[in-house]
JSON list of C-alpha atoms in Angstrom, two decimals:
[
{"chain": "A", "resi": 53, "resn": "UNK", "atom": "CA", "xyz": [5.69, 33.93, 3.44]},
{"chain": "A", "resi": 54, "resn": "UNK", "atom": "CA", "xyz": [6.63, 31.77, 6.21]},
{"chain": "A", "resi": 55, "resn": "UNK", "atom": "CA", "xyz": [5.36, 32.31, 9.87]},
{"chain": "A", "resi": 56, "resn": "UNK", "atom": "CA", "xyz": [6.76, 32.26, 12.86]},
{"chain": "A", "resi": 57, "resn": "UNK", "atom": "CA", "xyz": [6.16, 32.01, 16.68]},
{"chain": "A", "resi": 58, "resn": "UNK", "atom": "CA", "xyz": [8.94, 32.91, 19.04]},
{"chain": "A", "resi": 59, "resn": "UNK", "atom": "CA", "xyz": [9.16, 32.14, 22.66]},
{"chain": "A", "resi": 60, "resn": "UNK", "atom": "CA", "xyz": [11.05, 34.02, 24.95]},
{"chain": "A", "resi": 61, "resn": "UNK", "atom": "CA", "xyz": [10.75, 35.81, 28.32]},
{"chain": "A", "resi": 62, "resn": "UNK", "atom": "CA", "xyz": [13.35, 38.08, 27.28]},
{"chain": "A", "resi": 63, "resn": "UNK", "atom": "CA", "xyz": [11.72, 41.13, 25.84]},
{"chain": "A", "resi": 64, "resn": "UNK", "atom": "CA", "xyz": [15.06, 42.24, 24.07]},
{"chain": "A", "resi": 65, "resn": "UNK", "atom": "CA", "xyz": [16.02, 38.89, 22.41]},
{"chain": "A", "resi": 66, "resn": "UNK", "atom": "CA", "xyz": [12.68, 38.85, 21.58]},
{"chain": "A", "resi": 67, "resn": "UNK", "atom": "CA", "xyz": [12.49, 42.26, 19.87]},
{"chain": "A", "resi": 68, "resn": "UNK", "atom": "CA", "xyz": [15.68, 41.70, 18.09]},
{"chain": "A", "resi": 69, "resn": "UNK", "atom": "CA", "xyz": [14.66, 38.22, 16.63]},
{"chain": "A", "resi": 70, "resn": "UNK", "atom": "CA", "xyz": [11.74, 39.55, 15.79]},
{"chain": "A", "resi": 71, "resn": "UNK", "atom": "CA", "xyz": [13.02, 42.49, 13.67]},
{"chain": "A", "resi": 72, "resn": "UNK", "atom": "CA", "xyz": [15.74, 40.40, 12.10]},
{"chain": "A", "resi": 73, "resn": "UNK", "atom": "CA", "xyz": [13.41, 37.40, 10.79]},
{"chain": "A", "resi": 74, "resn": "UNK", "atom": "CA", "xyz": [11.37, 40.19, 9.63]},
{"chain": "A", "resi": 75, "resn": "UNK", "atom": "CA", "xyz": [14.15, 41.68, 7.76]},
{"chain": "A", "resi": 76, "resn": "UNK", "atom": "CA", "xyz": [14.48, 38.32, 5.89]},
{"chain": "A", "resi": 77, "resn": "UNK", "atom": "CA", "xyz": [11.27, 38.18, 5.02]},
{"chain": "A", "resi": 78, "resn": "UNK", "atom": "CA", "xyz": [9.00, 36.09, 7.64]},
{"chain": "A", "resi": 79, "resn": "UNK", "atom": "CA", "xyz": [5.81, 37.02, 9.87]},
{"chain": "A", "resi": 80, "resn": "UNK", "atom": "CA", "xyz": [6.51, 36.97, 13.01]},
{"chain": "A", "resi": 81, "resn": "UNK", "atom": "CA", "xyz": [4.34, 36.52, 15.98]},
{"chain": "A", "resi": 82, "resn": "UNK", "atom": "CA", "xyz": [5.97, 36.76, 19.72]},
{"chain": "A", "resi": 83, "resn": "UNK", "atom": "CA", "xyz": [5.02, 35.17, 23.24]},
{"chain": "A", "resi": 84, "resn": "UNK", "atom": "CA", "xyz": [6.35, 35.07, 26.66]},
{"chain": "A", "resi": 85, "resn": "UNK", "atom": "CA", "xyz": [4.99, 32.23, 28.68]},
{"chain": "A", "resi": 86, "resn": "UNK", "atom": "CA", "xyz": [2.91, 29.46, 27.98]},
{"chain": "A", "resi": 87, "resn": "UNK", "atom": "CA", "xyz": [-0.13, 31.52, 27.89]},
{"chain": "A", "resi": 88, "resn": "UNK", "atom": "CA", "xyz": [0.54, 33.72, 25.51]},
{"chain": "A", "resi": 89, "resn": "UNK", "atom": "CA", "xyz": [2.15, 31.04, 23.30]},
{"chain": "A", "resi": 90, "resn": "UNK", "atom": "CA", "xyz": [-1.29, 28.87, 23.24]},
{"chain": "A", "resi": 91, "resn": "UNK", "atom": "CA", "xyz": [-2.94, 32.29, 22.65]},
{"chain": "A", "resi": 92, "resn": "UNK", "atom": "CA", "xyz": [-0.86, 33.07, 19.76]},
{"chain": "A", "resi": 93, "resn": "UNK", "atom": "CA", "xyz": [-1.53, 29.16, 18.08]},
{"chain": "A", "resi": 94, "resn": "UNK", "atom": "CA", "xyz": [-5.26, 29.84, 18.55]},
{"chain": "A", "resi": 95, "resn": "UNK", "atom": "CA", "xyz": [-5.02, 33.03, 16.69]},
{"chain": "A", "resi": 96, "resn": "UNK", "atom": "CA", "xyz": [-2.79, 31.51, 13.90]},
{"chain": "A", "resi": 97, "resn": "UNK", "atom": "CA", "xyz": [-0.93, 27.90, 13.44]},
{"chain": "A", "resi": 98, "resn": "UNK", "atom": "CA", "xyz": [2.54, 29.15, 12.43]},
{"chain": "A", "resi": 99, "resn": "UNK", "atom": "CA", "xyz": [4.60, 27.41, 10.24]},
{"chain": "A", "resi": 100, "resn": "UNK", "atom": "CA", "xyz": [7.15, 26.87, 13.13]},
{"chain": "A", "resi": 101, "resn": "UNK", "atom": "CA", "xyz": [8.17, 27.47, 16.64]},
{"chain": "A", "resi": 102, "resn": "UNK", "atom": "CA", "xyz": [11.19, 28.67, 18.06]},
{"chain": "A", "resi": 103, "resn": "UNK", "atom": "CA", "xyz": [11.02, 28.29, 21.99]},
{"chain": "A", "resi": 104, "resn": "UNK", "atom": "CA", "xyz": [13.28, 29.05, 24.69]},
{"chain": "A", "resi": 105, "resn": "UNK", "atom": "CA", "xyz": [13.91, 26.64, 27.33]},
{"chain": "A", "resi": 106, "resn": "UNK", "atom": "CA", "xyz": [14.02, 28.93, 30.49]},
{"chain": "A", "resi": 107, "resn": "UNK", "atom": "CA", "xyz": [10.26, 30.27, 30.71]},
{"chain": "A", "resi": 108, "resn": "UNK", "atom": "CA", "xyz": [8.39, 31.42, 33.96]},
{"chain": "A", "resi": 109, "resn": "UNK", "atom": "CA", "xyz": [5.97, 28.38, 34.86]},
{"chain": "A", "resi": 110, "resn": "UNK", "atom": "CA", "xyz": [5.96, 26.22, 31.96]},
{"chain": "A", "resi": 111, "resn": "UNK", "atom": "CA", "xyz": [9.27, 25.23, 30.84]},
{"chain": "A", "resi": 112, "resn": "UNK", "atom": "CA", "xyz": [10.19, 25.45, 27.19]},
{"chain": "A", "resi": 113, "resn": "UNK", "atom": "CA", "xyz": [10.72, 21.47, 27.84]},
{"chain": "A", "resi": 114, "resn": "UNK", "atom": "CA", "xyz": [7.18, 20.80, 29.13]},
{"chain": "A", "resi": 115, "resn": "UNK", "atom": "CA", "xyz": [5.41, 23.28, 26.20]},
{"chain": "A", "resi": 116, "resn": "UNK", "atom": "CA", "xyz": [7.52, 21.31, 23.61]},
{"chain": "A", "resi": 117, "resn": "UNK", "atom": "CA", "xyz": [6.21, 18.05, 25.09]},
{"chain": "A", "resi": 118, "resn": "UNK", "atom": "CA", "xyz": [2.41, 19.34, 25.11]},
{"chain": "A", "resi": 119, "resn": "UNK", "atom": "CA", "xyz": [3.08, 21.06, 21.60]},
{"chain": "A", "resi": 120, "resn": "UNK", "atom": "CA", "xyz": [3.95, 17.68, 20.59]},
{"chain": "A", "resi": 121, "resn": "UNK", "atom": "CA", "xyz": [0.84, 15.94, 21.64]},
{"chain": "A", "resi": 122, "resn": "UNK", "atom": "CA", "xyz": [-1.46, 18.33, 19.84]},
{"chain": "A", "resi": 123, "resn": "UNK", "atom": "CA", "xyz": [0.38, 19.18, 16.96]},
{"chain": "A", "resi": 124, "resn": "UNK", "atom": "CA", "xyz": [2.92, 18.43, 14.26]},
{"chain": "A", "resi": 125, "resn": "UNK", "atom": "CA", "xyz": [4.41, 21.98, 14.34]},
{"chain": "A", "resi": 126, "resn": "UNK", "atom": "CA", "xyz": [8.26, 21.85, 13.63]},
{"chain": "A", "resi": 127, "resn": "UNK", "atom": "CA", "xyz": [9.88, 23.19, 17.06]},
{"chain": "A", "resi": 128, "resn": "UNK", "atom": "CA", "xyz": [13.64, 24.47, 16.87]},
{"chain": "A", "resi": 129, "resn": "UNK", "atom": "CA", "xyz": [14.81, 24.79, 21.03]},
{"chain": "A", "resi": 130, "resn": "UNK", "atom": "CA", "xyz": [16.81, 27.39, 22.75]},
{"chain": "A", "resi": 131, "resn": "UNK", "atom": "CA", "xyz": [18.92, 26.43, 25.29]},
{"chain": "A", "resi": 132, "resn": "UNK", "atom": "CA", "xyz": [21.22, 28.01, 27.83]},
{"chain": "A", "resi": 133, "resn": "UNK", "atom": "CA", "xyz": [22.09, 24.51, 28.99]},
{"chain": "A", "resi": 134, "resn": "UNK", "atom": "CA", "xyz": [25.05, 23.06, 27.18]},
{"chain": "A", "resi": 135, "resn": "UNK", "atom": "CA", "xyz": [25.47, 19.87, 28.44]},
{"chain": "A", "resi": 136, "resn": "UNK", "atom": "CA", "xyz": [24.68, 16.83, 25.98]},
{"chain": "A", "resi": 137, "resn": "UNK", "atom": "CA", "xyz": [22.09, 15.77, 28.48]},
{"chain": "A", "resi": 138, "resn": "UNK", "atom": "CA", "xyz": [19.95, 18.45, 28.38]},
{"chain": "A", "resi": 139, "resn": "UNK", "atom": "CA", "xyz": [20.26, 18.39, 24.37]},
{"chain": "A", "resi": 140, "resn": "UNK", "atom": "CA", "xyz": [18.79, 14.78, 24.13]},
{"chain": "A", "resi": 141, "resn": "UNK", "atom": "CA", "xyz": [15.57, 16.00, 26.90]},
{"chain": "A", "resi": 142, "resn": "UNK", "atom": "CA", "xyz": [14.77, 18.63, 24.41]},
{"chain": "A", "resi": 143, "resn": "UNK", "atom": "CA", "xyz": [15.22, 16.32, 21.24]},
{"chain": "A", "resi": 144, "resn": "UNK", "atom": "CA", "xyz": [13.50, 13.54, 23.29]},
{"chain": "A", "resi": 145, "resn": "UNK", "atom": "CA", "xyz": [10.35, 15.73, 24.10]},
{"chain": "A", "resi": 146, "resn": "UNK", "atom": "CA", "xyz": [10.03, 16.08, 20.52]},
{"chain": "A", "resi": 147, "resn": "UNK", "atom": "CA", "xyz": [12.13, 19.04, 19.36]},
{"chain": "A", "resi": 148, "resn": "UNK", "atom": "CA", "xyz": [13.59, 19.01, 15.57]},
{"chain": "A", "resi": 149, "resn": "UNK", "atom": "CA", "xyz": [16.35, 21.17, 16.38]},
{"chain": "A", "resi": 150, "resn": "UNK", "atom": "CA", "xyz": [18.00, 23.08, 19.01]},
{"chain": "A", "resi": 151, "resn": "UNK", "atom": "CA", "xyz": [20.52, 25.96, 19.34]},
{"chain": "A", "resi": 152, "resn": "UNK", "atom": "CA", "xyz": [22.62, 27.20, 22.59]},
{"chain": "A", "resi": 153, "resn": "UNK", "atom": "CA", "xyz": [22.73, 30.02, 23.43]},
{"chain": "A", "resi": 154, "resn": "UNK", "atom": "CA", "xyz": [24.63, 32.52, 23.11]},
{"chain": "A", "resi": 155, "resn": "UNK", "atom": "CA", "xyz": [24.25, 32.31, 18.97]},
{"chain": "A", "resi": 156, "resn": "UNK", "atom": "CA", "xyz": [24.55, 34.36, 16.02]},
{"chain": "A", "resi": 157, "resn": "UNK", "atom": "CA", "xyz": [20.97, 35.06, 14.59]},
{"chain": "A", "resi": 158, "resn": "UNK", "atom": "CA", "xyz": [22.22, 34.11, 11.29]},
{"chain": "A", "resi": 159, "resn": "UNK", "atom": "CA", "xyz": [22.84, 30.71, 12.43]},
{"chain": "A", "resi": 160, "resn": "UNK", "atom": "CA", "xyz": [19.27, 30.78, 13.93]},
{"chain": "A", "resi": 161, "resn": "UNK", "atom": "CA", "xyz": [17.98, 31.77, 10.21]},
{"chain": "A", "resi": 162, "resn": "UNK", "atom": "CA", "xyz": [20.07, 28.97, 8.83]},
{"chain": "A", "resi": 163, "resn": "UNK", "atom": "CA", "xyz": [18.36, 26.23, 11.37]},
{"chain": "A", "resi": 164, "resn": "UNK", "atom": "CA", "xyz": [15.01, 27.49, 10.49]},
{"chain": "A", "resi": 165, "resn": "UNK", "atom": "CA", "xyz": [15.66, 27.66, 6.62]},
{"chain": "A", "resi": 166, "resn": "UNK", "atom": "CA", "xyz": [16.70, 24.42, 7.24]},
{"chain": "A", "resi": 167, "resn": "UNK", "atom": "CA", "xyz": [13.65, 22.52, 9.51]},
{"chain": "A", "resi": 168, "resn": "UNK", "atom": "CA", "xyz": [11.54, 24.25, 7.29]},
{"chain": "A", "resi": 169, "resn": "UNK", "atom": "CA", "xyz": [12.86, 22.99, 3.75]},
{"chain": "A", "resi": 170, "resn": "UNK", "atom": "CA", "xyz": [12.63, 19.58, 4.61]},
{"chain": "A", "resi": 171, "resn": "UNK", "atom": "CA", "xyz": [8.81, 20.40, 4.98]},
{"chain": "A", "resi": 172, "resn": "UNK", "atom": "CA", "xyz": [8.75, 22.11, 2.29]},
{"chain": "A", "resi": 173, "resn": "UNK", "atom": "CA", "xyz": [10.74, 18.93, 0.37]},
{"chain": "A", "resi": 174, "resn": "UNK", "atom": "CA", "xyz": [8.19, 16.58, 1.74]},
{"chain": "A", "resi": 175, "resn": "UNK", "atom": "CA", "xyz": [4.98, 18.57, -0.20]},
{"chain": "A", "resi": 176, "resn": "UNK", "atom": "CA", "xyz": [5.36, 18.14, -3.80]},
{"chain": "A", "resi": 177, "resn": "UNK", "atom": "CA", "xyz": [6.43, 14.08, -2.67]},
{"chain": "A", "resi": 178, "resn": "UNK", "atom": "CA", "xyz": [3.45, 13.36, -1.13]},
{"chain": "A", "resi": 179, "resn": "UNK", "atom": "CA", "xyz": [1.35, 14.77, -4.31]},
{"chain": "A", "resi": 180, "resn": "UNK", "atom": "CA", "xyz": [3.06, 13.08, -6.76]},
{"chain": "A", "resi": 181, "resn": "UNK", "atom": "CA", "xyz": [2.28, 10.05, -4.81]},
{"chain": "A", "resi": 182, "resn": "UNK", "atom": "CA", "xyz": [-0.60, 8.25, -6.20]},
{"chain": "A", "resi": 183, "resn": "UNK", "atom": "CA", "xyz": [-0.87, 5.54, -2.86]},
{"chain": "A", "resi": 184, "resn": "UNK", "atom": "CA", "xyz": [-0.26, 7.59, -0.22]},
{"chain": "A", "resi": 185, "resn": "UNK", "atom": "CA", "xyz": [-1.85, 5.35, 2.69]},
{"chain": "A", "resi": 186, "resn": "UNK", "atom": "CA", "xyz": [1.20, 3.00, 4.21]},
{"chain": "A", "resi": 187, "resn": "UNK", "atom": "CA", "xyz": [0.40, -0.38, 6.26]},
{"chain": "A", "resi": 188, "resn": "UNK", "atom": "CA", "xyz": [2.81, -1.90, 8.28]},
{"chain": "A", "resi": 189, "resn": "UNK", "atom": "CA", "xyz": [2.41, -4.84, 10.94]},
{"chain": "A", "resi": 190, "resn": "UNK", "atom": "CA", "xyz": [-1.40, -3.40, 10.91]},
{"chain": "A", "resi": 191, "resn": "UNK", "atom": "CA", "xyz": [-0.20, 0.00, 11.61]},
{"chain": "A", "resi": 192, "resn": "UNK", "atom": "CA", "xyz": [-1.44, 2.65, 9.11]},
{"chain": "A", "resi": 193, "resn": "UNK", "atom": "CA", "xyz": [0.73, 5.38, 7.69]},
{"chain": "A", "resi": 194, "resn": "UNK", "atom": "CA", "xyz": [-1.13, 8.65, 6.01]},
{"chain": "A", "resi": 195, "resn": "UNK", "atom": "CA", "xyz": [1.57, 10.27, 4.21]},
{"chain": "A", "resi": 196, "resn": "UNK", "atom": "CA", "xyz": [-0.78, 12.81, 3.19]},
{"chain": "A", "resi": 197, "resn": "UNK", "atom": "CA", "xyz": [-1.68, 14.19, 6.45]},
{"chain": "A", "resi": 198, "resn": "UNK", "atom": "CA", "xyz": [1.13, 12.91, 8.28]},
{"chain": "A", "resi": 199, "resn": "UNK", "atom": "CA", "xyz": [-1.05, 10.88, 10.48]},
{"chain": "A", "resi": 200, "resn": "UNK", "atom": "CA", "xyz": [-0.07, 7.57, 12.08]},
{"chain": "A", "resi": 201, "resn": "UNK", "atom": "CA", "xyz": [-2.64, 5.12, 13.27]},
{"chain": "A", "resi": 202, "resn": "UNK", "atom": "CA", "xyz": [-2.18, 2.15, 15.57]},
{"chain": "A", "resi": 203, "resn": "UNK", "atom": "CA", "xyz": [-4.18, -1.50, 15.41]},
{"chain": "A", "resi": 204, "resn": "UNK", "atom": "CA", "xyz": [-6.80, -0.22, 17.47]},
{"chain": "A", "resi": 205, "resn": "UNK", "atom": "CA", "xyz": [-7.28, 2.80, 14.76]},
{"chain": "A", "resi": 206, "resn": "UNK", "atom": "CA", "xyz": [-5.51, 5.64, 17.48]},
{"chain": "A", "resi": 207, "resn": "UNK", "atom": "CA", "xyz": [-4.27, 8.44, 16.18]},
{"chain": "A", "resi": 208, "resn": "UNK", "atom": "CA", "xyz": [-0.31, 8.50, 17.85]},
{"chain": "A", "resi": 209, "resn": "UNK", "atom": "CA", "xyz": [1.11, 11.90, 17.26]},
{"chain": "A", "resi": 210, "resn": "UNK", "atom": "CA", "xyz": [4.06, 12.17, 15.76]},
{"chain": "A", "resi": 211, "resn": "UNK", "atom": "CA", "xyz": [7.07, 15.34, 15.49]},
{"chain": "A", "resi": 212, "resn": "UNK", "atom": "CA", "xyz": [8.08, 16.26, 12.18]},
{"chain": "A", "resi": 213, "resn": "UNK", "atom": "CA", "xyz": [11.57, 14.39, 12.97]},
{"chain": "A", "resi": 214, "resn": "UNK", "atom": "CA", "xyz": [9.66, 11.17, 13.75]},
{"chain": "A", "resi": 215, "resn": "UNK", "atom": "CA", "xyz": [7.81, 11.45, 11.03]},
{"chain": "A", "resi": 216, "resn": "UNK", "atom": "CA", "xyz": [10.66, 12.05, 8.51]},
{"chain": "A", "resi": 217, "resn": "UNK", "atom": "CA", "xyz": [12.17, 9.42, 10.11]},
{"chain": "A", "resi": 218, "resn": "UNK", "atom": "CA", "xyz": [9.32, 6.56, 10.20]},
{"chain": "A", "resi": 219, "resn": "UNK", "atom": "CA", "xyz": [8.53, 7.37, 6.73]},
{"chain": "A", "resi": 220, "resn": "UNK", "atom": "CA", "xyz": [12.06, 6.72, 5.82]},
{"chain": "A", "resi": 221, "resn": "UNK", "atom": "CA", "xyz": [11.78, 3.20, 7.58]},
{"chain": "A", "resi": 222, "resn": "UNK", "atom": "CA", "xyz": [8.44, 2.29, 5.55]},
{"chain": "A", "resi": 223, "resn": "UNK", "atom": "CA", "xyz": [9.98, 3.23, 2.23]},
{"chain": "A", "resi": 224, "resn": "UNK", "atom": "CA", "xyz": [13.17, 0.98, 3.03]},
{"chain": "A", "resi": 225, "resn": "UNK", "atom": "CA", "xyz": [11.98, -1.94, 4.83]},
{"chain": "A", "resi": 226, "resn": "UNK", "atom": "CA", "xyz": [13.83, -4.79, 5.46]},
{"chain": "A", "resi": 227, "resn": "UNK", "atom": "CA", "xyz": [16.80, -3.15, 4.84]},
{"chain": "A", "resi": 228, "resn": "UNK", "atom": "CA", "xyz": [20.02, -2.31, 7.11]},
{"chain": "A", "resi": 229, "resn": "UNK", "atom": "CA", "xyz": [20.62, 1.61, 7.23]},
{"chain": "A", "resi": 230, "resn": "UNK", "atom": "CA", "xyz": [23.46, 3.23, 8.68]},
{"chain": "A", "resi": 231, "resn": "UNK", "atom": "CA", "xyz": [22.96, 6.24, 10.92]},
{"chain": "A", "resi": 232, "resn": "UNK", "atom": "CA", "xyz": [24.70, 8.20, 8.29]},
{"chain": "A", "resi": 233, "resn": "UNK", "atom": "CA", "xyz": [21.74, 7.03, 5.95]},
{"chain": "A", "resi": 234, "resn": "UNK", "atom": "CA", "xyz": [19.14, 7.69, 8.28]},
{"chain": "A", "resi": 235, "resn": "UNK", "atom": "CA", "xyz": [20.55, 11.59, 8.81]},
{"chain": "A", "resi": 236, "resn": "UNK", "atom": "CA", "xyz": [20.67, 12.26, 4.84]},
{"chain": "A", "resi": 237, "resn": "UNK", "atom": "CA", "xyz": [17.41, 10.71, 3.85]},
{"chain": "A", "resi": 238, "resn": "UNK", "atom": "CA", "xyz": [15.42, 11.50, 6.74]},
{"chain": "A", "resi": 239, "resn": "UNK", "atom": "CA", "xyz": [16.55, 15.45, 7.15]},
{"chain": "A", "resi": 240, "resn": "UNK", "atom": "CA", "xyz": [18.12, 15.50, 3.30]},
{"chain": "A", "resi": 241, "resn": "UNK", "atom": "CA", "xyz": [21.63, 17.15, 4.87]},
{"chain": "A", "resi": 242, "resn": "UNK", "atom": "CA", "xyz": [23.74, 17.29, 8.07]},
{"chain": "A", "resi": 243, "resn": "UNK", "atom": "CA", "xyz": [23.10, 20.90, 9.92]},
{"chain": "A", "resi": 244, "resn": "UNK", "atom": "CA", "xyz": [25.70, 19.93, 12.99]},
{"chain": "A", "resi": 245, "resn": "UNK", "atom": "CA", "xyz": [23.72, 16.76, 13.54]},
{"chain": "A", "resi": 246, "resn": "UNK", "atom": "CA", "xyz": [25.36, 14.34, 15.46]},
{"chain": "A", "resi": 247, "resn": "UNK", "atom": "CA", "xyz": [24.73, 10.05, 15.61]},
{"chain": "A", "resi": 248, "resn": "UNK", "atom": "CA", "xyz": [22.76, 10.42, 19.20]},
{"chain": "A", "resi": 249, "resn": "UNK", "atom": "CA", "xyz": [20.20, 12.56, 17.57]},
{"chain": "A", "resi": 250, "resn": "UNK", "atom": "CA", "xyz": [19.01, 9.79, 15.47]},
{"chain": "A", "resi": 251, "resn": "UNK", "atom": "CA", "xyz": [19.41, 7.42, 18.14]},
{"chain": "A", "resi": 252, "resn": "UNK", "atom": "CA", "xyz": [16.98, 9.11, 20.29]},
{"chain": "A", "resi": 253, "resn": "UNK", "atom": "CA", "xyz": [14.53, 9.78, 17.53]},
{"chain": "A", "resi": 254, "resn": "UNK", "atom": "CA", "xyz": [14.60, 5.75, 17.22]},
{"chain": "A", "resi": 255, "resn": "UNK", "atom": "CA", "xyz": [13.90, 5.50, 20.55]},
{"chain": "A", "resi": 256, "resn": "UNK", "atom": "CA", "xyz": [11.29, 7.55, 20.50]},
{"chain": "A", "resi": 257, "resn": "UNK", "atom": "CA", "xyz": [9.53, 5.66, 17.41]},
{"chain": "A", "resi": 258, "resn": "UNK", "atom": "CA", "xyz": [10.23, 2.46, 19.47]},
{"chain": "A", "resi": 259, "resn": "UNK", "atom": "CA", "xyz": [8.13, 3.97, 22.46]},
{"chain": "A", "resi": 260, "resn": "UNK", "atom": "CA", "xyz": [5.32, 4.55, 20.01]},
{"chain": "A", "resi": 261, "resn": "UNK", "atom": "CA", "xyz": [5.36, 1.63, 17.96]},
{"chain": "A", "resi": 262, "resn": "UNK", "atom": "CA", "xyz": [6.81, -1.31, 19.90]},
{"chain": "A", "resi": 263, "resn": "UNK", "atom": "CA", "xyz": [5.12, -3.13, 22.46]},
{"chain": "A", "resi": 264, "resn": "UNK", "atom": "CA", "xyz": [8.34, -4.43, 24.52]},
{"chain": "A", "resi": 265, "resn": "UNK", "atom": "CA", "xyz": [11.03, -1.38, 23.68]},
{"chain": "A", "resi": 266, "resn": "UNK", "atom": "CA", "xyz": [13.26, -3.67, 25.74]},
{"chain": "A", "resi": 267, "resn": "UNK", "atom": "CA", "xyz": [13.42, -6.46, 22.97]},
{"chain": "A", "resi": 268, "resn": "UNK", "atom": "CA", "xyz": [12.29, -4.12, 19.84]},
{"chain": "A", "resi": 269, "resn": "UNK", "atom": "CA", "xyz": [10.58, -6.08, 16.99]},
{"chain": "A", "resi": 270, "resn": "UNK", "atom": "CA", "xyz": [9.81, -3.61, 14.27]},
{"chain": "A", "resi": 271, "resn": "UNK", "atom": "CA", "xyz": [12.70, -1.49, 14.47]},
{"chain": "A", "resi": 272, "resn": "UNK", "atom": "CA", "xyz": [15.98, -3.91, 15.18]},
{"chain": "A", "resi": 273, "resn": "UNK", "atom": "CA", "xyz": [19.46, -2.28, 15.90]},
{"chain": "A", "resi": 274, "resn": "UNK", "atom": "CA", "xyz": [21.77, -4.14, 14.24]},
{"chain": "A", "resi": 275, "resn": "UNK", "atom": "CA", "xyz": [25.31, -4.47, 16.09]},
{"chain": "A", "resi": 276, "resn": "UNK", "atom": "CA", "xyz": [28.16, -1.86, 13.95]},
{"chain": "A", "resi": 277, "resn": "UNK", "atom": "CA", "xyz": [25.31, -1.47, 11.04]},
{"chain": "A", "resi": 278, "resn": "UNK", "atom": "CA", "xyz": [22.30, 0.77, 12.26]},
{"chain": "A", "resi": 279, "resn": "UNK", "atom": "CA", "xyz": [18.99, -0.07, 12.19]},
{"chain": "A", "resi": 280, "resn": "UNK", "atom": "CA", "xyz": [16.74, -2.41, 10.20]},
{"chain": "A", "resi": 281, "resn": "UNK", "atom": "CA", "xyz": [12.55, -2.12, 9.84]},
{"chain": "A", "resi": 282, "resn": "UNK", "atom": "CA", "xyz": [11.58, -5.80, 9.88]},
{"chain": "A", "resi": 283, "resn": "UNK", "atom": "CA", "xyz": [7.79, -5.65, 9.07]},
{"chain": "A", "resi": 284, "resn": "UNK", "atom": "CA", "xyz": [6.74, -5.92, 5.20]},
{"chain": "A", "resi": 285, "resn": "UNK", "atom": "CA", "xyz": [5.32, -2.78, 3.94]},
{"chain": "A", "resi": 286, "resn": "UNK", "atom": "CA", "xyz": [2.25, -2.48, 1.33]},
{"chain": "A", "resi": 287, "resn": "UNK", "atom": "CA", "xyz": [0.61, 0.49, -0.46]},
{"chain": "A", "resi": 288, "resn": "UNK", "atom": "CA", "xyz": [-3.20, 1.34, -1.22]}
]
């Protein structure tokens, strides 16, 4: 059974996601604030996060950000705002997915079912794998534990998105891929995703990875293809 933690200050929506995820066969756990979010991770790491944007203190935004930096938890946003803009903060801070509001909880199921199947298709991958360590341009990859390690042997936290995402680099280096590519091997289908959303996840890879993200080495856009990973790749 898959878990859940949703964040709202809205102690309706709340009750009424709760009871429907529930009716489809999830645990769910509930917060309101950014207190009683970190209160429900120390009490149990769900399997993902779904976390309003509009929050008293904390915004949804800045939680997503810190969730980001201490763990690899998939994070699906809801958002009142419906400008593009505001989209691309939340998916820049690190979110996998997002969802305006107002929505149909069955669309909400069908996001979740989604974020949380290409986990799930990652797993049985990563086992079969018999060298699952990655180097790259003396970067190290841990497919395993989804851990990426710089030069200096720093642990850079990744989202599940940049993950998917890197990973799909490393096992096609060298190699032009087309936005459409990068959407069907990194997340496996489209769910509504549009060509800025990968765009943004490069960028954020870029931030992490490259030293000048003004004149980007490793990850190269290349002009009406998409992107290409320059560096040579080796297993162990």
């Amino acid at each position: 059974m898959n878990s859940l933690l949703i964040v709202d200050d809205d102690l309706e929506v709340l009750g009424l996601l709760k009871k429907f995820f529930v009716q489809h066969g999830y645990s769910v756990e509930v917060a309101t604030d950014g207190a009683s979010l970190w209160a429900a991770i120390e009490r149990q790491v769900p399997d993902l996060i779904i976390l309003d944007v509009m929050l008293p203190g904390d915004s949804g935004l800045i939680l997503c950000q810190q969730l980001r930096i201490r763990h690899a938890l998939p994070i699906i946003m809801l958002t009142a705002m419906g400008e593009l803009s505001d989209r691309v903060v939340g998916l820049e801070l690190g979110a996998d997915d997002y969802l305006t509001k107002p929505f149909d909880a069955r669309e909400l199921l069908a996001r979740v079912r989604a974020v949380l199947r290409r986990v799930d298709e990652r797993r049985p991958v990563l086992q079969e794998r018999p060298r699952p360590l990655i180097d790259f341009a003396d970067w190290h990859l841990d497919v395993t534990r989804r851990e990426l390690r710089s030069p200096d042997n720093v642990m850079i936290p990744l989202s599940a998105g940049e993950f998917d995402l890197l990973l799909v680099f490393v096992e096609h280096p060298q190699r032009i891929l087309t936005r459409e590519q990068l959407l069907d091997l990194a997340r496996g289908h489209s769910h509504e995703a549009f060509d800025r959303s990968i765009d943004v996840q490069v960028s954020r890879l870029r931030r992490k990875l490259e030293s000048d993200t003004k004149r980007p080495a490793m990850i190269r856009t290349v002009r009406n293809g998409g992107y290409l990973f320059t560096p040579s790749v080796t297993r162990r």
